[in-house]
XYZ file of N, CA and C in Angstrom:
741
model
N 0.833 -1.195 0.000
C 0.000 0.000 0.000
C 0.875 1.255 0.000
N 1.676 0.848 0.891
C 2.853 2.646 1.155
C 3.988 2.668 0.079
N 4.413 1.518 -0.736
C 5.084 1.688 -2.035
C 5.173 1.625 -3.333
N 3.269 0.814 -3.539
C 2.633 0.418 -4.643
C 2.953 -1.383 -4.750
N 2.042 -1.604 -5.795
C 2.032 -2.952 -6.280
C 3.427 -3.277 -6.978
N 3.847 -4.566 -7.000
C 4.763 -5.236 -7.525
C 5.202 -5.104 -8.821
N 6.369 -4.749 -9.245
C 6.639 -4.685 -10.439
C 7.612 -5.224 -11.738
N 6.812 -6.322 -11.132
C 7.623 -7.917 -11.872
C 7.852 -7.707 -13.148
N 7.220 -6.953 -14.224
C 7.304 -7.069 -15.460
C 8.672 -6.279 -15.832
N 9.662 -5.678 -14.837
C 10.312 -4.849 -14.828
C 11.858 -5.809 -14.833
N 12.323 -5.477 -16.069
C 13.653 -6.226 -16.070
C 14.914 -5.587 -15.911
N 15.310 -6.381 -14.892
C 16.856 -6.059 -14.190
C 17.540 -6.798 -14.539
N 19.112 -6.104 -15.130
C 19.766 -6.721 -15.446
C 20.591 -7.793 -14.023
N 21.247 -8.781 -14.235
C 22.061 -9.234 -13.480
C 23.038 -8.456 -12.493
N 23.155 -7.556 -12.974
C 24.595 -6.304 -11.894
C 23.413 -5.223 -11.076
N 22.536 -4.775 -11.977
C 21.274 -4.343 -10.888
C 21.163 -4.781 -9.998
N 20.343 -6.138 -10.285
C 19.896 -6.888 -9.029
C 20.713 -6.980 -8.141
N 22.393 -7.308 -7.936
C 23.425 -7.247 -7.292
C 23.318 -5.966 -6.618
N 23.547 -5.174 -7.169
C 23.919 -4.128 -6.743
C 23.112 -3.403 -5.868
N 21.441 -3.663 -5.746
C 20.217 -3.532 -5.266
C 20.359 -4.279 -4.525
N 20.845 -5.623 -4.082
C 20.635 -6.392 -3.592
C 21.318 -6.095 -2.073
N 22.652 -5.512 -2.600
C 24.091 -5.502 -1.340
C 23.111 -4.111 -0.678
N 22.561 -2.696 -1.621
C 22.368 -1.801 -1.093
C 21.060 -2.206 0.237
N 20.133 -2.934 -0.130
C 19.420 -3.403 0.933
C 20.434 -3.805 2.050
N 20.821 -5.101 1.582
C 21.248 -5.538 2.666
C 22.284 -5.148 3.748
N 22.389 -3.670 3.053
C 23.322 -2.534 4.204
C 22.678 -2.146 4.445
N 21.493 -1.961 4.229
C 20.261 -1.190 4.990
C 20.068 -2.177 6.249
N 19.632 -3.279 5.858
C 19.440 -4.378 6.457
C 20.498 -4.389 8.006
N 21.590 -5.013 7.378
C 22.454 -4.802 8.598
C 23.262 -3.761 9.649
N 22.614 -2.610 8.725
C 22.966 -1.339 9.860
C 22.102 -1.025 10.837
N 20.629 -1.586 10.590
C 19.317 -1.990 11.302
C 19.886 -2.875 12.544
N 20.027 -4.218 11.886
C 20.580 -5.115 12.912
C 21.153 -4.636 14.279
N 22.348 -3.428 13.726
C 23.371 -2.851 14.966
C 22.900 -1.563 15.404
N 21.652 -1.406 15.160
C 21.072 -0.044 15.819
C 19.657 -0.494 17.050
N 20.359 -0.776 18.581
C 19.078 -0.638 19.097
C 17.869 0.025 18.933
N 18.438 0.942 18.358
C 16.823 2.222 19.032
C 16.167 1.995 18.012
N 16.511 1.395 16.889
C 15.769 1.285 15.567
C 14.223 0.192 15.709
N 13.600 0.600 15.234
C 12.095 -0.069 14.670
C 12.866 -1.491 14.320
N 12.155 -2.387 14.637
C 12.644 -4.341 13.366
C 12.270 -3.953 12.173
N 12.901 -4.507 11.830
C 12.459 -5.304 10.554
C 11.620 -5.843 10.108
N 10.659 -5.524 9.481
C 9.180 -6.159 9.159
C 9.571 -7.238 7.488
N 10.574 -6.441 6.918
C 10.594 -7.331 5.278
C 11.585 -6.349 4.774
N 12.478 -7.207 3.734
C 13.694 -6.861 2.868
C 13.315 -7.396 1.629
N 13.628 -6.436 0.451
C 12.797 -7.256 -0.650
C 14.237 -6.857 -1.637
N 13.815 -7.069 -2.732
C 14.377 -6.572 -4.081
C 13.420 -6.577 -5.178
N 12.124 -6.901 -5.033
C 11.073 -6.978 -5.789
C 10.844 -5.051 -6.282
N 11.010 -4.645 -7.550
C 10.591 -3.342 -7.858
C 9.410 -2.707 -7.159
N 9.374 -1.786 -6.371
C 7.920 -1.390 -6.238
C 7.563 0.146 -6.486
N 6.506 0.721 -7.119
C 6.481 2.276 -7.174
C 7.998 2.677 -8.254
N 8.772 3.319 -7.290
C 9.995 4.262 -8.363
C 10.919 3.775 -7.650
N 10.735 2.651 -6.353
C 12.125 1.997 -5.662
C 12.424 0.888 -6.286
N 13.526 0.370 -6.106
C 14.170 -0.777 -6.950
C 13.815 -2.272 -5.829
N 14.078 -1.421 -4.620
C 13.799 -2.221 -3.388
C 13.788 -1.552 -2.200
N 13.641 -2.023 -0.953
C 13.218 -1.582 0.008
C 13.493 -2.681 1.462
N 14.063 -1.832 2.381
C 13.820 -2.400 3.340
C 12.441 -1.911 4.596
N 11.415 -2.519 4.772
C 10.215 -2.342 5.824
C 10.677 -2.416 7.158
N 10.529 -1.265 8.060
C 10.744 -1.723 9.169
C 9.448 -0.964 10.075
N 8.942 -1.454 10.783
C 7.246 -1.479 11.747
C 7.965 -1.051 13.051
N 7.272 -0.012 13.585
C 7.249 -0.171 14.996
C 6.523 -1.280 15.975
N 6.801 -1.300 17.446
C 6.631 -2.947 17.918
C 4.841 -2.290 18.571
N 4.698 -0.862 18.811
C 4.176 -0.494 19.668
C 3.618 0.829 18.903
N 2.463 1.975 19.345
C 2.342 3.469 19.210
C 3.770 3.576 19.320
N 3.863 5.401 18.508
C 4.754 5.902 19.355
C 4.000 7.330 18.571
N 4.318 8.110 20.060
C 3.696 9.401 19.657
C 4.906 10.921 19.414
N 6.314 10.341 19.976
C 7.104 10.876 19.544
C 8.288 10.173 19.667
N 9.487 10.691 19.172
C 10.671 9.975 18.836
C 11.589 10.785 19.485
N 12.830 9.812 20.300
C 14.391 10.137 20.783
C 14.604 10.957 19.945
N 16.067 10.836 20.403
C 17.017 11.913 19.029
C 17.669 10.266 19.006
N 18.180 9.263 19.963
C 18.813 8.300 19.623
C 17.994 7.590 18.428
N 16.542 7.784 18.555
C 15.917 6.841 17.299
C 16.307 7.451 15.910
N 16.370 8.580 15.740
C 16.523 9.897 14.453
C 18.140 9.967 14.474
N 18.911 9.437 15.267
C 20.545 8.959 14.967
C 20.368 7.609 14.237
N 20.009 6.761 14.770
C 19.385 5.759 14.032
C 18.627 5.609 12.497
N 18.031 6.676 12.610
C 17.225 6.563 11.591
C 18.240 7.267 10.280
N 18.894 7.873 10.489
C 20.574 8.558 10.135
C 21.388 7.521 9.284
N 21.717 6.936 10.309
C 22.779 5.810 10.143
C 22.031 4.415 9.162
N 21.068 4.366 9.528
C 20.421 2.998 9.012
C 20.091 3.656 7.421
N 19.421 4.838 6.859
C 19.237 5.446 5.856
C 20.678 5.255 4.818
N 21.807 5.837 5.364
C 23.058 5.634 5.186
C 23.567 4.458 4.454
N 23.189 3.639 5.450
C 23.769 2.271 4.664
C 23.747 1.642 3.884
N 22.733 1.860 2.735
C 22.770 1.480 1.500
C 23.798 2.056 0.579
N 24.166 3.238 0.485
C 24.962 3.907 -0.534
C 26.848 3.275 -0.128
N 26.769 3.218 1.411
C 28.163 2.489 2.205
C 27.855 1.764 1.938
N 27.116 0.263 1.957
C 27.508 -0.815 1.315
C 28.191 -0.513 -0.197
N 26.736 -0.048 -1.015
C 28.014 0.021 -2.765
C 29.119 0.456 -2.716
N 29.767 1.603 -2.156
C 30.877 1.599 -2.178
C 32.116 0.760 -1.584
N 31.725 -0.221 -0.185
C 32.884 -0.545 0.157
C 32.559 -2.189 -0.929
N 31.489 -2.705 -1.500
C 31.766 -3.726 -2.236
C 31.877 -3.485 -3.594
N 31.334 -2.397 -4.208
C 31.792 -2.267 -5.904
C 32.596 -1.262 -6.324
N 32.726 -0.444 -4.677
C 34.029 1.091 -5.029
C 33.355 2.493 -5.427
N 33.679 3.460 -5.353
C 33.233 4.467 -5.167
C 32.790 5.006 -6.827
N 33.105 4.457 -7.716
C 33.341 5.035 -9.366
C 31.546 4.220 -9.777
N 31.537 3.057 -8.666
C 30.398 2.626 -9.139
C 28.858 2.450 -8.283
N 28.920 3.721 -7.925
C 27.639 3.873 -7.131
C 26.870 4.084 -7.567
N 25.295 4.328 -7.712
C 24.341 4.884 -8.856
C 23.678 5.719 -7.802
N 22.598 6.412 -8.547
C 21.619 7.030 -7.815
C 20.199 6.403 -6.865
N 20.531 5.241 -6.824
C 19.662 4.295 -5.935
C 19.426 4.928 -4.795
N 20.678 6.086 -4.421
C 20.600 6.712 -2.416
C 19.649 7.713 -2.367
N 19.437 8.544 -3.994
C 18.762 9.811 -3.822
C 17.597 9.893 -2.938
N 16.805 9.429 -2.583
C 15.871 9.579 -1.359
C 16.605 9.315 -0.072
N 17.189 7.756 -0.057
C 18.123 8.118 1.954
C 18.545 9.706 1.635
N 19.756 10.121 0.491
C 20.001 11.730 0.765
C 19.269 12.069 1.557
N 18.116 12.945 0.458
C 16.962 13.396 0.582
C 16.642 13.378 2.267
N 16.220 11.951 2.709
C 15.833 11.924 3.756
C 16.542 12.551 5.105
N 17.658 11.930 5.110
C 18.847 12.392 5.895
C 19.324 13.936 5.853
N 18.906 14.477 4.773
C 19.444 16.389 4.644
C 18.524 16.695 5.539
N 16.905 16.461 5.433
C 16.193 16.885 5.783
C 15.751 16.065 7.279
N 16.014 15.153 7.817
C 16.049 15.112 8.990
C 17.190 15.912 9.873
N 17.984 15.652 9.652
C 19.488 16.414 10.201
C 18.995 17.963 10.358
N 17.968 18.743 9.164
C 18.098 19.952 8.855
C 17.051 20.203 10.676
N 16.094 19.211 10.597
C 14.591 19.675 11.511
C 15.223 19.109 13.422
N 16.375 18.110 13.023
C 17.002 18.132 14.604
C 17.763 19.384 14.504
N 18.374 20.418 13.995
C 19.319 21.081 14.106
C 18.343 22.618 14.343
N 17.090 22.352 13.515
C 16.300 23.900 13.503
C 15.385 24.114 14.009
N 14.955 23.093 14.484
C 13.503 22.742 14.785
C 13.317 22.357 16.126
N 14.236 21.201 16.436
C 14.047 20.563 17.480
C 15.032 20.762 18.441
N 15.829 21.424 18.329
C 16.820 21.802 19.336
C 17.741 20.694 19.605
N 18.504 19.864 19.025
C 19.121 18.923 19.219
C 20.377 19.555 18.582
N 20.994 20.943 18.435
C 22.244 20.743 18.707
C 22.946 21.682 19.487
N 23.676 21.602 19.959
C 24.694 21.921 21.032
C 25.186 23.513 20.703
N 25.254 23.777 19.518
C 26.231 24.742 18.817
C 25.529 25.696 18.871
N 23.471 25.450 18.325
C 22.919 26.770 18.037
C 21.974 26.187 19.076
N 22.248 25.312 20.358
C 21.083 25.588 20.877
C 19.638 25.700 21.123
N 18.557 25.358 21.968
C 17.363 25.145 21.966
C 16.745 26.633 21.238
N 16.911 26.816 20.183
C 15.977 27.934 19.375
C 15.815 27.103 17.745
N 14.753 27.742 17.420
C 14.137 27.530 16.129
C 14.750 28.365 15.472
N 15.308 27.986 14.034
C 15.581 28.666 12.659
C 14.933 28.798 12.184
N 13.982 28.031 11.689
C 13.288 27.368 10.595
C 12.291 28.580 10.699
N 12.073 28.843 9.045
C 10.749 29.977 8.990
C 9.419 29.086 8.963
N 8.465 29.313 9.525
C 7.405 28.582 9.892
C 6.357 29.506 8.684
N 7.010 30.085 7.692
C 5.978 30.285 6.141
C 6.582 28.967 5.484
N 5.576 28.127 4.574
C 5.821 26.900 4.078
C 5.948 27.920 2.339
N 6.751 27.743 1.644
C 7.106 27.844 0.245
C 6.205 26.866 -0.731
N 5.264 28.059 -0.716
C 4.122 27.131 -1.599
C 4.048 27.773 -3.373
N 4.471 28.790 -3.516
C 4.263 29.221 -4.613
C 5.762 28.908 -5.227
N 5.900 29.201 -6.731
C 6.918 29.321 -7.158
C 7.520 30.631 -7.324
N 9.238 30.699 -6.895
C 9.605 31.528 -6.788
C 9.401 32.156 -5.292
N 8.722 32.192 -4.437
C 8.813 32.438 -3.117
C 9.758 32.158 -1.814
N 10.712 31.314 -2.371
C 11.884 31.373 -1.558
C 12.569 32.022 -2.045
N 12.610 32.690 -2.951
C 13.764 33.819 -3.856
C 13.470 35.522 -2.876
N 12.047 35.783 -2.883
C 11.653 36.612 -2.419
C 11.589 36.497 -0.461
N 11.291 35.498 -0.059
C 10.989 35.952 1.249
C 12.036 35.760 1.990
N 11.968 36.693 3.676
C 13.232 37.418 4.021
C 13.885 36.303 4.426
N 15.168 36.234 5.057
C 15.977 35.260 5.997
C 15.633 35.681 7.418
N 15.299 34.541 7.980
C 15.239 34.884 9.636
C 16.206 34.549 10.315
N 17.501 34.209 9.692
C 19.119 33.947 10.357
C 19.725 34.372 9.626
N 20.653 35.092 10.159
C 21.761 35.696 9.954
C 22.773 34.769 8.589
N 23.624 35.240 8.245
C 24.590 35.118 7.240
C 25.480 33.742 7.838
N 25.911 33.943 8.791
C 26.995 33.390 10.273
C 26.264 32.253 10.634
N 24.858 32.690 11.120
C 23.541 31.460 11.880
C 23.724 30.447 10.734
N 23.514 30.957 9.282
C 23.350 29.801 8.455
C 24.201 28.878 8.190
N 25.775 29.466 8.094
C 26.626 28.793 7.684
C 26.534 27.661 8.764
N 26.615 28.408 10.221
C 26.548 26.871 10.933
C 25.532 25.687 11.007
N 24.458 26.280 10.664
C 23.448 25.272 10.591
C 23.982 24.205 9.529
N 24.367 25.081 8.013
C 24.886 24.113 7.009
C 26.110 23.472 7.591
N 26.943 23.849 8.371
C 27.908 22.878 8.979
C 27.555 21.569 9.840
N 26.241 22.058 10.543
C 26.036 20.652 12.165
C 25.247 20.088 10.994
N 24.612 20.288 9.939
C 23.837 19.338 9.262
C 25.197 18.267 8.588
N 25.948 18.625 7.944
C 26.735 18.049 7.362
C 27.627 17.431 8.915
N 27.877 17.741 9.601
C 28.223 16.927 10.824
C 27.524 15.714 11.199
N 26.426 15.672 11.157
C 25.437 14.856 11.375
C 25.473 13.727 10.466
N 25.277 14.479 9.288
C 25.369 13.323 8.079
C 26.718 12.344 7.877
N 28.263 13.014 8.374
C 28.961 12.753 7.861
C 29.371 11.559 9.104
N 28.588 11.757 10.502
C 28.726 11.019 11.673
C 27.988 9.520 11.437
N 26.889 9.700 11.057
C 26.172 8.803 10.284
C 26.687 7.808 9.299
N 27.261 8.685 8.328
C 28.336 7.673 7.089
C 29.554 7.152 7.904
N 29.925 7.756 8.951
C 31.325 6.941 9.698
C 30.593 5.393 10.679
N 30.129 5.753 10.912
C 28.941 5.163 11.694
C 28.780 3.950 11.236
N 27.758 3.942 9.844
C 27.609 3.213 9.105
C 28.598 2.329 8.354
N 29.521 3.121 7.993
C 31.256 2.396 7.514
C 31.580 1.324 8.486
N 31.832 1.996 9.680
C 32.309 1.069 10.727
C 31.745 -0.093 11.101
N 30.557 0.147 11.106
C 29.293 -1.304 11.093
C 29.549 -2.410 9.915
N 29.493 -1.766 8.644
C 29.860 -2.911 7.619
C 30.717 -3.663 7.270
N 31.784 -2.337 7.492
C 33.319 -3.579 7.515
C 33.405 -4.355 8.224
N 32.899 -4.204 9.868
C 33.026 -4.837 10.728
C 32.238 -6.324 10.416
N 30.944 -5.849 9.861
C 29.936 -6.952 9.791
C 30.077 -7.524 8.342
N 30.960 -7.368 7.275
C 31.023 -7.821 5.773
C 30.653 -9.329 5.850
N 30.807 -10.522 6.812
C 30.270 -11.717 6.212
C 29.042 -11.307 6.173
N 27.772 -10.888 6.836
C 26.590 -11.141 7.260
C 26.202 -10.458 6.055
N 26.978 -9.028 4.796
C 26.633 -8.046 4.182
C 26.410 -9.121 3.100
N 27.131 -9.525 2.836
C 27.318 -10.951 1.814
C 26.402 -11.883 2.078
N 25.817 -12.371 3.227
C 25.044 -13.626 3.463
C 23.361 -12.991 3.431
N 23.277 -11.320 3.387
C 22.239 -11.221 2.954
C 21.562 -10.776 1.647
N 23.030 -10.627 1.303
C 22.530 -10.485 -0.343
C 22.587 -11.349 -1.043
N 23.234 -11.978 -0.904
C 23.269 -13.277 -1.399
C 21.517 -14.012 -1.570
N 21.202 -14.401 0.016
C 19.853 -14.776 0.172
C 18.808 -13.576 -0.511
N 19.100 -12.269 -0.517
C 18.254 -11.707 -1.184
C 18.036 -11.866 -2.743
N 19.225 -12.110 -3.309
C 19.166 -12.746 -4.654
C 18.843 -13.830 -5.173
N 18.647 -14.591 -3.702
C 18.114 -15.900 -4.489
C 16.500 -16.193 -3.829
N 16.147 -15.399 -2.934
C 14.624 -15.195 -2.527
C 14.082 -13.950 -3.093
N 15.133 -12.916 -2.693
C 14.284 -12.078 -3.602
C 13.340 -11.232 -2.430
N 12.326 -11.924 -1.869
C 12.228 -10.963 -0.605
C 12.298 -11.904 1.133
N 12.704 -11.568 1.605
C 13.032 -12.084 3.140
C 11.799 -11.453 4.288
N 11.208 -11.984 5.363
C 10.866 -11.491 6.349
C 12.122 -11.470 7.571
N 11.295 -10.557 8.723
C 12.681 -10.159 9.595
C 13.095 -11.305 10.474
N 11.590 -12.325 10.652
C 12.464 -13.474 11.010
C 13.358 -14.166 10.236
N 13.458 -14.348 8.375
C 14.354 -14.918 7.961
C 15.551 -14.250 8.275
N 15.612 -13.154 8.389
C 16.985 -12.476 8.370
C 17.908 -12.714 9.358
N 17.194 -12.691 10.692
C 17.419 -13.397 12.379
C 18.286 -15.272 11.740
N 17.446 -15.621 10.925
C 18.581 -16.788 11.218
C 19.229 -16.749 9.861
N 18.988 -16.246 9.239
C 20.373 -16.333 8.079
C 21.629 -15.628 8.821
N 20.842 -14.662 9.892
C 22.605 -13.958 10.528
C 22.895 -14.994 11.946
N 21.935 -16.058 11.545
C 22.366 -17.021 12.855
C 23.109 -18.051 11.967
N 23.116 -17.786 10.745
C 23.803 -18.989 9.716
C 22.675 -20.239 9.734
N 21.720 -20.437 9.959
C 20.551 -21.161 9.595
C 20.303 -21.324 8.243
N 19.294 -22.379 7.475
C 19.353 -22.284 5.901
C 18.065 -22.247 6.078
N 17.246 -21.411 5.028
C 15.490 -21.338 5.034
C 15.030 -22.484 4.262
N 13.846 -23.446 4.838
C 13.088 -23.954 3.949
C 12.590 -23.457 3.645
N 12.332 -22.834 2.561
C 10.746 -22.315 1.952
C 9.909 -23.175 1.417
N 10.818 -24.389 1.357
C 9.120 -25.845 0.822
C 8.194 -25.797 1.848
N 9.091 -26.175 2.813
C 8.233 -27.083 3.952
C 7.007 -25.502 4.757
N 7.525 -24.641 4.633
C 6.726 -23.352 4.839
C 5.795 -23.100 4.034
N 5.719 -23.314 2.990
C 4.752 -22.974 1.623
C 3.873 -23.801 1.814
N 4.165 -25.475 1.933
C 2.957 -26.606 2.339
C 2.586 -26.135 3.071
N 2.881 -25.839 4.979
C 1.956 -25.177 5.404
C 1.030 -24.203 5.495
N 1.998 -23.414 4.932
C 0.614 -22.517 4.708
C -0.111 -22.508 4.138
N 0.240 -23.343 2.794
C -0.756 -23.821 1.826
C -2.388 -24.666 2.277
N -1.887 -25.547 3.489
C -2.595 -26.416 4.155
C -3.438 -25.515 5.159
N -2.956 -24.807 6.058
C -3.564 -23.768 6.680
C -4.580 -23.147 5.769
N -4.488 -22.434 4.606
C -5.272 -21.805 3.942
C -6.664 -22.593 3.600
N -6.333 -23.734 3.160
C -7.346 -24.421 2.481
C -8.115 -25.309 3.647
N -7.677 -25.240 5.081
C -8.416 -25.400 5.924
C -9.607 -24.386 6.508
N -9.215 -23.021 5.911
C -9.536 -21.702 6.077
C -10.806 -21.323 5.616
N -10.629 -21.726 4.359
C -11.187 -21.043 3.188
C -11.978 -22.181 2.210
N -11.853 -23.466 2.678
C -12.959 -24.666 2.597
C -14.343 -24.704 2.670
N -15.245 -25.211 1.917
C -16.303 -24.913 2.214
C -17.058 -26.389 2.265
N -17.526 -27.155 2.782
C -18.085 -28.025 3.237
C -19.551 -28.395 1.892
N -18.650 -29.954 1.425
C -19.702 -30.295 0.385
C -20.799 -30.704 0.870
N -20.994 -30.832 1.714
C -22.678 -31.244 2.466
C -22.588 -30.634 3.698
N -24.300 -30.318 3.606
C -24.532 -29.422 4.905
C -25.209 -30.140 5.990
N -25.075 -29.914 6.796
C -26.188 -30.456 8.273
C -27.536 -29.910 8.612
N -28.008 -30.959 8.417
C -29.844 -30.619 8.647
C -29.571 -29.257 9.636
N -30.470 -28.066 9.198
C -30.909 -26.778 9.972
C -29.476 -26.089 9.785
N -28.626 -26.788 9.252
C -27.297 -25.273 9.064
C -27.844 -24.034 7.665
N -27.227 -22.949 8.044
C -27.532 -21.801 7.228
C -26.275 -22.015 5.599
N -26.567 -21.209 4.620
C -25.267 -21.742 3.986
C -25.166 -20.167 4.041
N -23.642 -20.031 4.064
C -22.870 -18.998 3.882
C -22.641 -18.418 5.348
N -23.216 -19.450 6.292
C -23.041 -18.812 8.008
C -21.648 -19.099 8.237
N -20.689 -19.686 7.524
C -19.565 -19.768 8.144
C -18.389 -18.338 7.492
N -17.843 -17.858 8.547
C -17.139 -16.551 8.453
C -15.422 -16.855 8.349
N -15.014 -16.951 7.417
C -13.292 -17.103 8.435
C -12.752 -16.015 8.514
N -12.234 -15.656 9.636
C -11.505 -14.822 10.606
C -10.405 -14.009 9.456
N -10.375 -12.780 8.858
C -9.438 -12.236 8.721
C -8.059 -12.671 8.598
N -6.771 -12.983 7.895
C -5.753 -13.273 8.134
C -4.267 -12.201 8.110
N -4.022 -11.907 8.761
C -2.899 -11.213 8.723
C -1.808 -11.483 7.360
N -1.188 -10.257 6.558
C -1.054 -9.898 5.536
C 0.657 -10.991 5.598
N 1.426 -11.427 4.998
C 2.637 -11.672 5.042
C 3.686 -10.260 4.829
């Protein structure tokens, strides 16, 4: 629903899929080494919407607001897709697969630094002009509410942030390179993982997916059966089955 329908008809070459594959699975495992982070709900490589792939991660619980440790997190884990391609295919061969983590990460970094008072340098005050730039051309025209000096530092703790994040993230992968490999790998040959598969592929476990598919297969059709003969005084169509939770 939040990335669109599947987009199987969509052909990837062999070094794509690779290359999509490792960038998840640095997503994936920078997750792993971030307490404060949300699980893992699903790791795919299946096309969806304008992403190539995606890693899902669910909160366990509400939450009605967020740490700054979760939004360091959320930093670092964003990060790790673009650090994986580079420390496995090198820096000459990265693509634009990161442009949204960017994206995401400028603009979180920008709202802890202006917004929310999370840094040290400029302190619990707001920058941020609270007129939203709705027309075109209206950020050309309307005034600055910080100084010349105010801005530069803001553009500095943002890029601090980001660049703490990419060290962050570096340090996690090298450290963790078998597991970076053992999930791309499995992502290339499943294609999409849930967060319990991921739990034991980094336990070195091997997935059945037969013996999982019969069941559920069997489950379903216990489900969704409908009974070739009825019992004197039964209604037909009185039987309801219960909703099933989505995979």
């Amino acid at each position: 629903v939040m990335m669109g329908s599947e987009r199987r008809s969509m052909v990837m070459s062999e070094d794509e899929k690779k290359l999509t594959a490792y960038h998840e699975a640095g997503h994936a495992v920078a997750t792993l080494h971030s307490p404060a982070s949300d699980p893992i709900h699903k790791a795919t490589i299946i096309p969806r919407g304008r992403a190539l792939g995606m890693v899902m991660r669910l909160p366990e619980k509400d939450q009605l607001s967020m740490r700054k440790d979760q939004m360091k997190a959320h930093l670092l884990i964003a990060t790790g897709g673009r650090i994986a391609e580079e420390i496995i295919f090198g820096k000459d061969k990265i693509t634009n697969g990161a442009a949204s983590d960017i994206q995401m990460v400028t603009n979180l970094s920008r709202k802890m630094i202006t917004e929310w008072g999370m840094s040290e340098k400029l302190g619990r005050l707001r920058y941020n002009n609270d007129s939203e730039e709705v027309f075109l051309g209206h950020s050309v025209a309307q005034k600055k509410n910080v100084s010349e000096s105010t801005a530069q530092i803001i553009d500095e703790e943002v890029k601090r942030f980001v660049n703490e994040a990419n060290e962050a993230a570096r340090k996690i992968l090298e450290g963790d390179i078998d597991n970076l490999h053992r999930l791309a790998k499995a992502l290339l040959e499943y294609e999409t993982l849930t967060g319990e598969e991921i739990k034991l592929i980094i336990d070195g476990k091997d997935l059945n997916r037969e013996e999982d598919n019969t069941e559920e297969h069997n489950r379903g059709n216990t489900i969704s059966s409908v009974p070739k003969s009825k019992k004197k005084g039964s209604k037909a169509g009185g039987f309801k089955p219960s909703p099933q939770p989505n995979s």
